XYZ file of C-alpha atoms in Angstrom:
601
model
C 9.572 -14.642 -2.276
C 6.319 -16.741 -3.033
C 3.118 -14.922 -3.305
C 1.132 -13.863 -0.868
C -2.744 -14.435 -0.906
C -5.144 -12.901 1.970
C -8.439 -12.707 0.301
C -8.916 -10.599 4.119
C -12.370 -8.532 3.761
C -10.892 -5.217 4.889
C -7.574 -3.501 4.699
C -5.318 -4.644 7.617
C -4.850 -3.485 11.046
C -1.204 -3.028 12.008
C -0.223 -4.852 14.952
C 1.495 -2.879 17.608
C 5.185 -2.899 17.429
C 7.734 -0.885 19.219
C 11.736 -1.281 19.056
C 14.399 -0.248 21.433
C 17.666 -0.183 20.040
C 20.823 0.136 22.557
C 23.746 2.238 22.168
C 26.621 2.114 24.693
C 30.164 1.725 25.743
C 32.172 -1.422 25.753
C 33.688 -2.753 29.015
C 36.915 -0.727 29.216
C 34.076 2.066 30.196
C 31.850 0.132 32.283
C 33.762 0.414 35.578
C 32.970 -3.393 37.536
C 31.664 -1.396 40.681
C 28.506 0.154 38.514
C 28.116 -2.745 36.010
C 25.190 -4.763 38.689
C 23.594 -0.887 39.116
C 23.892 -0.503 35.080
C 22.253 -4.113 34.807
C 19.518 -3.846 37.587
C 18.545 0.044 35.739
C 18.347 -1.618 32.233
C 16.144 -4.872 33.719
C 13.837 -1.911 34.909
C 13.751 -0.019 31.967
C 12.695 -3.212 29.846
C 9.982 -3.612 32.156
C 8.589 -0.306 32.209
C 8.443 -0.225 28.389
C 6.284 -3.957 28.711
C 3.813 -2.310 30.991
C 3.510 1.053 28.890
C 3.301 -0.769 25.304
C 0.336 -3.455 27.115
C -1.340 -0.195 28.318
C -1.096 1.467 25.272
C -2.950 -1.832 23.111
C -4.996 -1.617 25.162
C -6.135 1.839 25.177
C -5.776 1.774 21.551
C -6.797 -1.569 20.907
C -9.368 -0.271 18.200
C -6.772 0.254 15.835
C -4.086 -2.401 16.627
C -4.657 -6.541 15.522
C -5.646 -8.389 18.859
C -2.455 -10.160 19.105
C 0.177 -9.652 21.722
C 2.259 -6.431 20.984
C 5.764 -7.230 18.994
C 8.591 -5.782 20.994
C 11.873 -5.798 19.639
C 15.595 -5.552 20.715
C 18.347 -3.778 18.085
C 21.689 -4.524 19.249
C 24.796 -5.365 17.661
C 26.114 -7.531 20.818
C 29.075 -5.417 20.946
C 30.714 -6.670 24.622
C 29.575 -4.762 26.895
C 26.201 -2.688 26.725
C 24.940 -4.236 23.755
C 24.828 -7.858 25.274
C 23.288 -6.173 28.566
C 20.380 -4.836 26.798
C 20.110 -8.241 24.522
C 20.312 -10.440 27.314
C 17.706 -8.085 29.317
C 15.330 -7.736 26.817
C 15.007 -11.498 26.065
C 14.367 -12.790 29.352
C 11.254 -9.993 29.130
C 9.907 -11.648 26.068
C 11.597 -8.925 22.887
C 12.538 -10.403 19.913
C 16.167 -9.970 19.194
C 17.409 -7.890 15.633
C 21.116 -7.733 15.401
C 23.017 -5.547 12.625
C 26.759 -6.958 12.291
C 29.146 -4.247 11.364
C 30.906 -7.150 9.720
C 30.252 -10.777 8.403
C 29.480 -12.610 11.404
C 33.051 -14.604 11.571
C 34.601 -11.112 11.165
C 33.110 -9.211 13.725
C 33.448 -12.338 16.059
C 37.195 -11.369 16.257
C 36.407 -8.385 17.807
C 35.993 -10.855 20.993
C 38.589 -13.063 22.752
C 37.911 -16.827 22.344
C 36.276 -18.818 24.829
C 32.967 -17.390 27.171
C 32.548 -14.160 25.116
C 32.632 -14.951 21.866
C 30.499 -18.209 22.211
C 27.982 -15.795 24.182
C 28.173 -13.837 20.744
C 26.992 -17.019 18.518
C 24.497 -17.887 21.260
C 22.681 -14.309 21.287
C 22.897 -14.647 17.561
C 21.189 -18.040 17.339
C 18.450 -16.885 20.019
C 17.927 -13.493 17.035
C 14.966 -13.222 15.112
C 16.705 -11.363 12.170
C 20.433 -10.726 11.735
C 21.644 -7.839 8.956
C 25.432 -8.466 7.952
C 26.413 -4.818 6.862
C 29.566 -4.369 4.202
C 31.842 -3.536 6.551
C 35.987 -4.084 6.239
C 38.520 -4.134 8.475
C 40.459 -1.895 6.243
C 37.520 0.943 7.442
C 36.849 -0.814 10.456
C 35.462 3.126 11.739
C 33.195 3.932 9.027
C 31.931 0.059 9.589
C 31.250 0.486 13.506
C 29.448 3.919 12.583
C 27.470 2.188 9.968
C 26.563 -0.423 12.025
C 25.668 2.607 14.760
C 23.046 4.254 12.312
C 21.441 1.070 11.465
C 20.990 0.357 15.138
C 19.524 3.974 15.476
C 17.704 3.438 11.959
C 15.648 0.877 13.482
C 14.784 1.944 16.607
C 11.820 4.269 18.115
C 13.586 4.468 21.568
C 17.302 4.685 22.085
C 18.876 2.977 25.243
C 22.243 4.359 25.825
C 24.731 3.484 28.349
C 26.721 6.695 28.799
C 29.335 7.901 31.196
C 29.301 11.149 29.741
C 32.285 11.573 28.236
C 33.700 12.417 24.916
C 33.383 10.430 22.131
C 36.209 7.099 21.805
C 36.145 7.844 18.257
C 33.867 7.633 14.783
C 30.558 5.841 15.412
C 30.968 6.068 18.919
C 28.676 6.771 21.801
C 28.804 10.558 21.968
C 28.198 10.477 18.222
C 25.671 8.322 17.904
C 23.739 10.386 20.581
C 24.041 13.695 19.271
C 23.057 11.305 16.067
C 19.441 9.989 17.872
C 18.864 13.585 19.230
C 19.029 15.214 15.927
C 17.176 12.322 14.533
C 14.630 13.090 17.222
C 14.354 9.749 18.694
C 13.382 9.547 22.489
C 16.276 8.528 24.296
C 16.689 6.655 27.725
C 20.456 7.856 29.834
C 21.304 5.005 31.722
C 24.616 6.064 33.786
C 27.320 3.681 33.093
C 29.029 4.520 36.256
C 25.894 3.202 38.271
C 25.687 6.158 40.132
C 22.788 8.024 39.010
C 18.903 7.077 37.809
C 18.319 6.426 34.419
C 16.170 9.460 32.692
C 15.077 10.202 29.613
C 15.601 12.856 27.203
C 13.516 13.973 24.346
C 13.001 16.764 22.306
C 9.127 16.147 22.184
C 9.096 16.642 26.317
C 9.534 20.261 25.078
C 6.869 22.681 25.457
C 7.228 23.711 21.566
C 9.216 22.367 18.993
C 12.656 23.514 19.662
C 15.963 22.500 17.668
C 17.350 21.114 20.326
C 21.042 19.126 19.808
C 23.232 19.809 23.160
C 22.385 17.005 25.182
C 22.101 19.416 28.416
C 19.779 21.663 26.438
C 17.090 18.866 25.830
C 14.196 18.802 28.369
C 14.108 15.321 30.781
C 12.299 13.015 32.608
C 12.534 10.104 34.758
C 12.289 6.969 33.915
C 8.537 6.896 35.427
C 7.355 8.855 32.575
C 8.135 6.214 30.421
C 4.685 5.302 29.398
C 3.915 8.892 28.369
C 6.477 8.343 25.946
C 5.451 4.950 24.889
C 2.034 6.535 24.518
C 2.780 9.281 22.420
C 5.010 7.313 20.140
C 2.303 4.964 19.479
C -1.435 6.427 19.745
C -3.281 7.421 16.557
C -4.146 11.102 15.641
C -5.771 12.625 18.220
C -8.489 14.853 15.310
C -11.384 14.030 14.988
C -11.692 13.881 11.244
C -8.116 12.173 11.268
C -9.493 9.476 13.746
C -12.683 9.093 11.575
C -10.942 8.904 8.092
C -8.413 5.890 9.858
C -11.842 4.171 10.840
C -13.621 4.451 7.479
C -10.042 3.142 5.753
C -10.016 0.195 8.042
C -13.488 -0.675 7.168
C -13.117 -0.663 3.532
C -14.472 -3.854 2.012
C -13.426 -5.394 -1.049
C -15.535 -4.479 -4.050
C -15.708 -6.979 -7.360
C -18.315 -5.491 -9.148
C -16.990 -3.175 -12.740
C -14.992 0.079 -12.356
C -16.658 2.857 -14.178
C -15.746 4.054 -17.636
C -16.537 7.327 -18.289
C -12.889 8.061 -18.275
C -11.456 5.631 -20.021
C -14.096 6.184 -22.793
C -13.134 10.057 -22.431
C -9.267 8.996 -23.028
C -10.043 6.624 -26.622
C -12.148 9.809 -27.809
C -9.574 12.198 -27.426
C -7.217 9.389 -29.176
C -5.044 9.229 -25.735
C -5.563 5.133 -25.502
C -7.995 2.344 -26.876
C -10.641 1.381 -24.229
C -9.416 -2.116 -23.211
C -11.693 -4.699 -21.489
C -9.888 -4.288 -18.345
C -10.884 -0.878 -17.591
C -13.876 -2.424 -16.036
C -12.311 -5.114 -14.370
C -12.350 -4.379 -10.415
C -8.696 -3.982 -9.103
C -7.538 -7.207 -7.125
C -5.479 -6.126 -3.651
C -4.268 -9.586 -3.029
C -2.534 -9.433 -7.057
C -1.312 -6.078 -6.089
C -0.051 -7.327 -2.863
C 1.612 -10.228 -4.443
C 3.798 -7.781 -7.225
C 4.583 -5.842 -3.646
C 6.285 -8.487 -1.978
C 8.235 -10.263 -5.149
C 9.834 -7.052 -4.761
C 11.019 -7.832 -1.256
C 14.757 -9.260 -0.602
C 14.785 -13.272 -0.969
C 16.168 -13.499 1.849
C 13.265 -11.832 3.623
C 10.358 -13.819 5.829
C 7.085 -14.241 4.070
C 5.284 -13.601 7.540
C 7.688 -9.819 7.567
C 6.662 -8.775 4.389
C 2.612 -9.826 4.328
C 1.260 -7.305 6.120
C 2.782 -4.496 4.804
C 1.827 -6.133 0.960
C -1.863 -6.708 1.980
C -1.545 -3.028 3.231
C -0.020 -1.696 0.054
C -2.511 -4.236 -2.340
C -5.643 -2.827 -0.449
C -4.744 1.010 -0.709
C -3.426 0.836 -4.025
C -6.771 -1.010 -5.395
C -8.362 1.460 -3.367
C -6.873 4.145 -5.226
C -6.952 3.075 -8.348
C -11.177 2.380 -8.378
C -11.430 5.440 -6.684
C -10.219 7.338 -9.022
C -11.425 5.886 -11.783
C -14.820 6.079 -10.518
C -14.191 10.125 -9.264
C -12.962 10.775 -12.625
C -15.793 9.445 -14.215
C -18.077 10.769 -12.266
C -17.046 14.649 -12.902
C -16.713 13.811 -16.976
C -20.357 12.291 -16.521
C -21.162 15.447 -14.649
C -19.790 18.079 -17.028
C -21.062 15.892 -20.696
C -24.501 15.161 -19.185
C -24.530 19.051 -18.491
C -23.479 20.309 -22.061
C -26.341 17.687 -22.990
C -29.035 19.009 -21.085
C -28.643 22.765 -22.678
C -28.164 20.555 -26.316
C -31.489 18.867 -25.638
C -33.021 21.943 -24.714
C -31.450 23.974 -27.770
C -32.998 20.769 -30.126
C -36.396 21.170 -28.556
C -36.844 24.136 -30.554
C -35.946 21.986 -34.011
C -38.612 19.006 -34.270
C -41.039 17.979 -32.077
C -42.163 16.452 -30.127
C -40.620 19.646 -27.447
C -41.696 17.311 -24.687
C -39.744 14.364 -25.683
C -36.552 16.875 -25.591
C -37.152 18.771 -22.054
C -37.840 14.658 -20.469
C -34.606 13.864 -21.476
C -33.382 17.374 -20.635
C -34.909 17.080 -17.366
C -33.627 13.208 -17.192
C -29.981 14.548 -17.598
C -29.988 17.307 -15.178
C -30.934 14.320 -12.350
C -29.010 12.370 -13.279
C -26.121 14.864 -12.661
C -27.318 15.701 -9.279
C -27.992 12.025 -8.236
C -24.314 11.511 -9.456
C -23.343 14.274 -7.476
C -24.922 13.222 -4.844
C -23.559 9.555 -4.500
C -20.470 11.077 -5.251
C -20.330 12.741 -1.602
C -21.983 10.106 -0.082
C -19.581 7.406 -1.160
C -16.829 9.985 -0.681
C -14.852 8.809 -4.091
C -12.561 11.912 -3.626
C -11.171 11.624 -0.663
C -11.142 7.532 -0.940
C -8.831 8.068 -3.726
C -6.607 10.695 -2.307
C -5.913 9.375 0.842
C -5.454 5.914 -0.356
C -2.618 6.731 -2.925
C -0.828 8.332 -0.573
C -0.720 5.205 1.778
C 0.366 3.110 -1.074
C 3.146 5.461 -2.578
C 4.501 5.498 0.862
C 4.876 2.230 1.420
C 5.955 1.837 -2.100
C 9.117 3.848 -1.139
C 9.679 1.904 1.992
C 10.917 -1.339 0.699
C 13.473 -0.580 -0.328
C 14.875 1.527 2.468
C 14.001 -1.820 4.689
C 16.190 -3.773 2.059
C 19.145 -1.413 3.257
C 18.569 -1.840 6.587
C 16.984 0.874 7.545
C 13.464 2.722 7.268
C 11.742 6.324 6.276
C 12.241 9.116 8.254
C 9.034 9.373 10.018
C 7.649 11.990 12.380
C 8.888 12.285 16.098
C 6.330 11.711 18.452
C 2.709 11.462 18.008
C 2.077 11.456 14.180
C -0.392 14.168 13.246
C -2.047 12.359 10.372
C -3.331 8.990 10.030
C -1.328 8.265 6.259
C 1.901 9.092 8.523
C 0.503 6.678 11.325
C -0.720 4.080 9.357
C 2.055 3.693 7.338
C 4.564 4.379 10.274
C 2.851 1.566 12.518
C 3.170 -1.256 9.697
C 7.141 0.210 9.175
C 7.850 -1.236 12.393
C 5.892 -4.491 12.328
C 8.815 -5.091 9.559
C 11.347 -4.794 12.271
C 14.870 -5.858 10.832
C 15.487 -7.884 7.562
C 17.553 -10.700 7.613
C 20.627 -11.467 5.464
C 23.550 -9.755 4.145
C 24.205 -7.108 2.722
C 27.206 -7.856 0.510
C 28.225 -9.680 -2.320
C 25.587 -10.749 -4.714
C 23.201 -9.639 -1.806
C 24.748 -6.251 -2.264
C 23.599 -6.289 -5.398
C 20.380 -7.863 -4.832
C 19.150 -4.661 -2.696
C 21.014 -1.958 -5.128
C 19.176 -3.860 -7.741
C 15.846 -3.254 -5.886
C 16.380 0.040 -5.861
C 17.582 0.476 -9.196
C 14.548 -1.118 -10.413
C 11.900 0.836 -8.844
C 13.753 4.398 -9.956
C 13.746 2.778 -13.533
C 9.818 1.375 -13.308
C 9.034 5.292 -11.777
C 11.173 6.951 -14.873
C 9.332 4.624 -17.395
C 5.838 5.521 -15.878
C 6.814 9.046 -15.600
C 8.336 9.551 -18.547
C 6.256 7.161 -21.082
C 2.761 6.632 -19.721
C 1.713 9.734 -17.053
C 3.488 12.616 -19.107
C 2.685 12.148 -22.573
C -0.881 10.662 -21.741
C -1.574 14.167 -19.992
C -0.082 16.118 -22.346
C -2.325 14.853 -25.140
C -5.229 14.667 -23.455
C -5.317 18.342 -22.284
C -4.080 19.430 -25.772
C -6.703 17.510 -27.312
C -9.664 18.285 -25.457
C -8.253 22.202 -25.531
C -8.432 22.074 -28.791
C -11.801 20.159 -29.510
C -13.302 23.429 -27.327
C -11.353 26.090 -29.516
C -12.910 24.043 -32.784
C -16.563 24.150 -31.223
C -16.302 27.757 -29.503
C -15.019 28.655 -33.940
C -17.348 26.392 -35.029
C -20.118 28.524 -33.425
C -18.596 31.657 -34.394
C -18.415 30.829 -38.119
C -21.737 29.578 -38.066
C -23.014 33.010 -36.448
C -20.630 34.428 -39.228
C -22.149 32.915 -41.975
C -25.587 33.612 -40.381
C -25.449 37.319 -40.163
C -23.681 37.779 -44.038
C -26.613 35.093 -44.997
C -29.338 37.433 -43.689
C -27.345 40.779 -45.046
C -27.584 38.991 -48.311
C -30.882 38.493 -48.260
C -31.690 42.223 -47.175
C -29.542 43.227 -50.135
C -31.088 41.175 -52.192
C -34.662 41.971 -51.250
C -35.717 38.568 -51.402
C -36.906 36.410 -48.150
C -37.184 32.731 -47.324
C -40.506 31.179 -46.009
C -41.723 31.454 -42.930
C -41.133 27.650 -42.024
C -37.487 27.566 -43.577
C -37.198 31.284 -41.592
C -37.837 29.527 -38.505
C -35.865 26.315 -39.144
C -32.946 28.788 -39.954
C -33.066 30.408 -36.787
C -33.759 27.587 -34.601
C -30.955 25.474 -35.455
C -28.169 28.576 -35.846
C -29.477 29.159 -31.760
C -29.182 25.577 -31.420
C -25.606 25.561 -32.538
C -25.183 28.906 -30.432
C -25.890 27.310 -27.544
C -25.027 23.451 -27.583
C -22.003 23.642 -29.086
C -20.345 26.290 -26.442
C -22.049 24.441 -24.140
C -19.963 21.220 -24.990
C -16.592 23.570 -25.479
C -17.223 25.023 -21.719
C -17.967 21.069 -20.296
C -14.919 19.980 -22.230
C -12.800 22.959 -20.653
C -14.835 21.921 -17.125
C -12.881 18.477 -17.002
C -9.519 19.578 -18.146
C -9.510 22.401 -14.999
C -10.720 19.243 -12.317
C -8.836 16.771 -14.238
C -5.969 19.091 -13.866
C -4.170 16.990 -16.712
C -1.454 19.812 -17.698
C -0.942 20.428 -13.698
C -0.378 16.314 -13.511
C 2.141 16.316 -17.032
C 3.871 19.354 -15.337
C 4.874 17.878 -11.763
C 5.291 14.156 -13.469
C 8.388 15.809 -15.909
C 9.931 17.411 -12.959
C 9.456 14.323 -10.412
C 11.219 12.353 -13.733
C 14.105 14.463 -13.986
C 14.764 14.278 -10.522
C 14.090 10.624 -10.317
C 16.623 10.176 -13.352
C 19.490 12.003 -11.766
C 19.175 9.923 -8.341
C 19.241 6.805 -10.539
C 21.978 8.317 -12.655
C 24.246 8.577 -9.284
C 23.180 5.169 -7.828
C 24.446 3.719 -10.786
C 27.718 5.688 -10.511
C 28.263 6.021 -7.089
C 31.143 3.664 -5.514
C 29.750 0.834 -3.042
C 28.990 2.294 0.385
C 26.252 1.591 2.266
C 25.667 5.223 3.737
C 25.666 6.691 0.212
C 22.977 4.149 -1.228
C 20.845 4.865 1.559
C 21.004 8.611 1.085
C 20.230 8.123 -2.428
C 17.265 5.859 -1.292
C 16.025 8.712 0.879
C 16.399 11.027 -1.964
C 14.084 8.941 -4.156
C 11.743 8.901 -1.485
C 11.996 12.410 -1.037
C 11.459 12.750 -4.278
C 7.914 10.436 -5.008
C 6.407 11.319 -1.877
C 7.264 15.286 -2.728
C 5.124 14.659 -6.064
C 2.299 13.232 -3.919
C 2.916 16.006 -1.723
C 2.031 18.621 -4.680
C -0.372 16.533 -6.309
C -2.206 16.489 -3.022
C -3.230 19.804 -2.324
C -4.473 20.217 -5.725
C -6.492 16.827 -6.292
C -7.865 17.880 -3.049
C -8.997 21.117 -3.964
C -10.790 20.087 -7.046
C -13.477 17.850 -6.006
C -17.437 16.927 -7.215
C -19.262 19.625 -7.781
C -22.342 20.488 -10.023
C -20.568 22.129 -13.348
């Protein structure tokens, strides 16, 4: 894919996107005396969506791009329900995503020759994206249920065209159902015997959150209380600090001037990693956004992919200054601290004192002013929040390359990482291509690669970087705390020599004595306890710690993925489970990078 340059001022809005994905029986169960009721209920349902999603940009238009809402059609033009919905849906403006079970010529046999199957090539050239899934005929059940998951993978509402009976077999209806409700997807009940009003059913109609999975257990509505639906599925947190942390994000403007060094500087002293020009060079989201989508299936739409990069380039540089600049700030803090009390210890040595309490006065505000800007630029959080947002989208990709996308939350999101994130997920919509042959291994290969870039960082650069540098500054403390004890040492046996010996030094040597043994006293502790200050907020050993576990488990899911026999379900489940696994390390890291912010030492 070519690369993608924005050089937008502020990280981008996601435009509002919705997709309805239709589940349903073939003809042998439409019965001709309910099909014009089945069509006339689905026409109505398509237009009630139109007029909730419009009324929900609007409301919400503060968040969402200006441009006309994308709405979206999953079907896999099965005879039937699936070309009902598809043919519905275009004439109200969706775009059209088809996943084939089959190659395209394959699946085609599934119709008789003549009207139907040329309506299947026409629907298909009208599509905006069309998956082929690696299905054979040999499996021809495990194909139609694959194809049934991706429909349901992609969707946030499920239309299904039900006559309420049991299932025809694996991948069916029924299945696929009890499939969306434990998936927790809202879905629509259109009767396929025309004979009662469509209504929906949801799990988040519930008064509490209920595992519900019988489909006469779940709580409905009808079909009027669509937009409540729409609405929930779409608005932004409804916090106030989430709704205010979402604004300041989307405000962000790009920043070119020099990264601070403090840590970097702190890494080449402990003998972690030479200081490289580069650590001051400010990190460029468009270059970030560009190594995002090269990552993205060939076969894939520039125009699919951009957003989400952009998204992904902005956070990430985000991140990456942010924390930079928060972990500079608290080693500035902590040295400028042990400083202060070693400028005040030296002001007893040499005069002039007053030259030594300026700059001991000097350092002390400077550590508040950093402080100080510290809270009111918000560094912490800007760097917190941020990597979270790009590690999730990170993980994404490659899901979309299967054909499917991260489990998200049900309903109104309660966070605005999960929003965000969730809202640019479905601007993707579908991907177009195949997924077979050398395509196949195109999007195994894409997965492969990022559980083998994540093993390399984890097990290379994040590990043994934090291991050495909290082993190195714990033991630069334990040499200063000794230091200062032998010198005390040596200090008291000096002075019980001199006793002995009844002799006595002069009163000017006498006092330099003194003065620099309680300069040593104090300064050098003073560095040990600043040293021991940024190991506990750098939490390095904490960060070593979770990044060896997240590596073993990322090995093992790469170890299976490159054993595992081809089969779509199974890659995907392994996708999941790296997911699972990088956003569970952000999930740990959070709470604790959270709860060790800038403070005065």
């Amino acid at each position: 894919m070519s690369a993608i340059a924005t050089e937008s001022h502020h990280p981008p809005k996601p435009r509002l996107a919705l997709a309805v994905g239709i589940i349903g029986h073939r003809p042998n169960r439409l019965p001709a005396s309910g099909r014009a009721a089945v069509a006339r209920d689905i026409d109505h349902f398509f237009t009630a969506v139109t007029k909730a999603v419009r009324a929900a940009h609007s409301k919400y238009s503060s968040v969402f791009t200006a441009e006309q809402p994308l709405l979206s059609m999953v079907s896999a033009l099965a005879e039937g329900s699936d070309r009902l919905g598809a043919l519905a849906s275009l004439e109200k403006g969706f775009f059209l995503d088809v996943p084939l079970p089959f190659a395209r010529d394959v699946y085609a046999q599934d119709f008789p020759a003549g009207p139907s199957r040329d309506e299947f090539y026409h629907l298909l050239g009208r599509a905006r994206s069309v998956l082929e899934l690696p299905g054979e005929r040999s499996a021809e059940s495990r194909a139609y249920e694959t194809g049934g998951l991706t429909v349901l993978g992609q969707s946030d509402i499920v239309l299904v065209v039900w006559d309420g009976g049991a299932s025809a077999g694996r991948g069916g209806t029924t299945e696929m159902i009890q499939t969306a409700i434990r998936t927790g997807l809202p879905i629509v009940l259109v009767d396929a015997n025309g004979t009662h009003a469509p209504k929906i059913i949801w799990q988040g109609l519930a008064p509490a959150s209920l595992a519900l999975e019988a489909i006469k257990e779940l709580p409905s509505k009808p079909l009027a209380d669509i937009e409540n639906v729409v609405d929930s599925l779409v608005r932004p947190p409804a916090a106030a600090a989430e709704k205010q942390n979402l604004a300041r994000f989307l405000h962000e403007k790009r920043d070119r001037t020099p990264v601070r060094i403090e840590y970097p500087l702190l890494l080449q002293a402990a003998g972690v990693r030479s200081f490289h020009r580069t650590d001051r060079a400010a990190p460029d989201p468009d270059a970030l956004a560009a190594v995002f989508a090269a990552s993205a299936p060939s076969s894939a739409r520039i125009e699919q992919v951009a957003v989400v990069a952009e998204a992904y380039g902005w956070s990430d540089a985000l991140a990456v200054r942010c924390a930079q600049t928060f972990r500079g700030a608290f080693v500035m803090n902590f040295m400028f601290a042990a400083i202060a009390v070693v400028l005040a210890a030296l002001s007893l040595l040499t005069p002039p004192k007053w030259f030594f309490v300026t700059a001991e006065v000097m350092c002390i505000c400077a550590v508040l002013f950093n402080t100080m800007v510290g809270h009111r630029r918000d560094w912490h959080r800007r760097w917190v929040q941020p990597r979270e947002v790009a590690e999730r989208l990170r993980v994404a990709l490659p899901l979309w390359a299967l054909g499917t996308r991260p489990v998200s939350f049900p309903g109104e999101e309660p966070s605005w990482i999960g929003w965000y994130v969730r809202a640019l997920v479905r601007q993707l919509g579908l991907r177009s291509g195949s997924l077979m042959g050398d395509e196949w291994t195109k999007a195994k290969g894409s997965l492969t690669e990022l559980l083998q870039h994540q093993c390399n960082y984890h097990k290379r650069v994040t590990v043994p970087r934090m291991h050495r540098l909290h082993y190195r500054l714990e033991l630069a403390g334990e040499c200063f705390f000794f230091t200062t004890l032998g010198v005390a040492l040596l200090y008291l046996l000096f002075e019980a020599y001199l006793g002995l010996a009844g002799s006595s030094l002069s009163h000017d040597t006498d006092e330099l004595v003194k003065h620099s043994v309680a300069a040593i006293s104090a300064g050098l502790p003073a560095i040990a306890t600043a040293l021991y200050g940024i190991r506990l907020i750098g939490d390095f050993e904490g960060i070593a710690h979770r990044s060896e576990r997240t590596h073993q488990a990322l090995s093992k899911v790469l170890k299976d993925v490159e054993s595992d026999a081809p089969d779509l379900i199974v890659l995907r489940a392994r996708a999941r489970e790296a997911a699972d696994t990088m956003l569970g390390d952000v999930a740990s890291w959070r709470p604790a990078a959270e709860s060790r912010g800038l403070s005065l030492p």
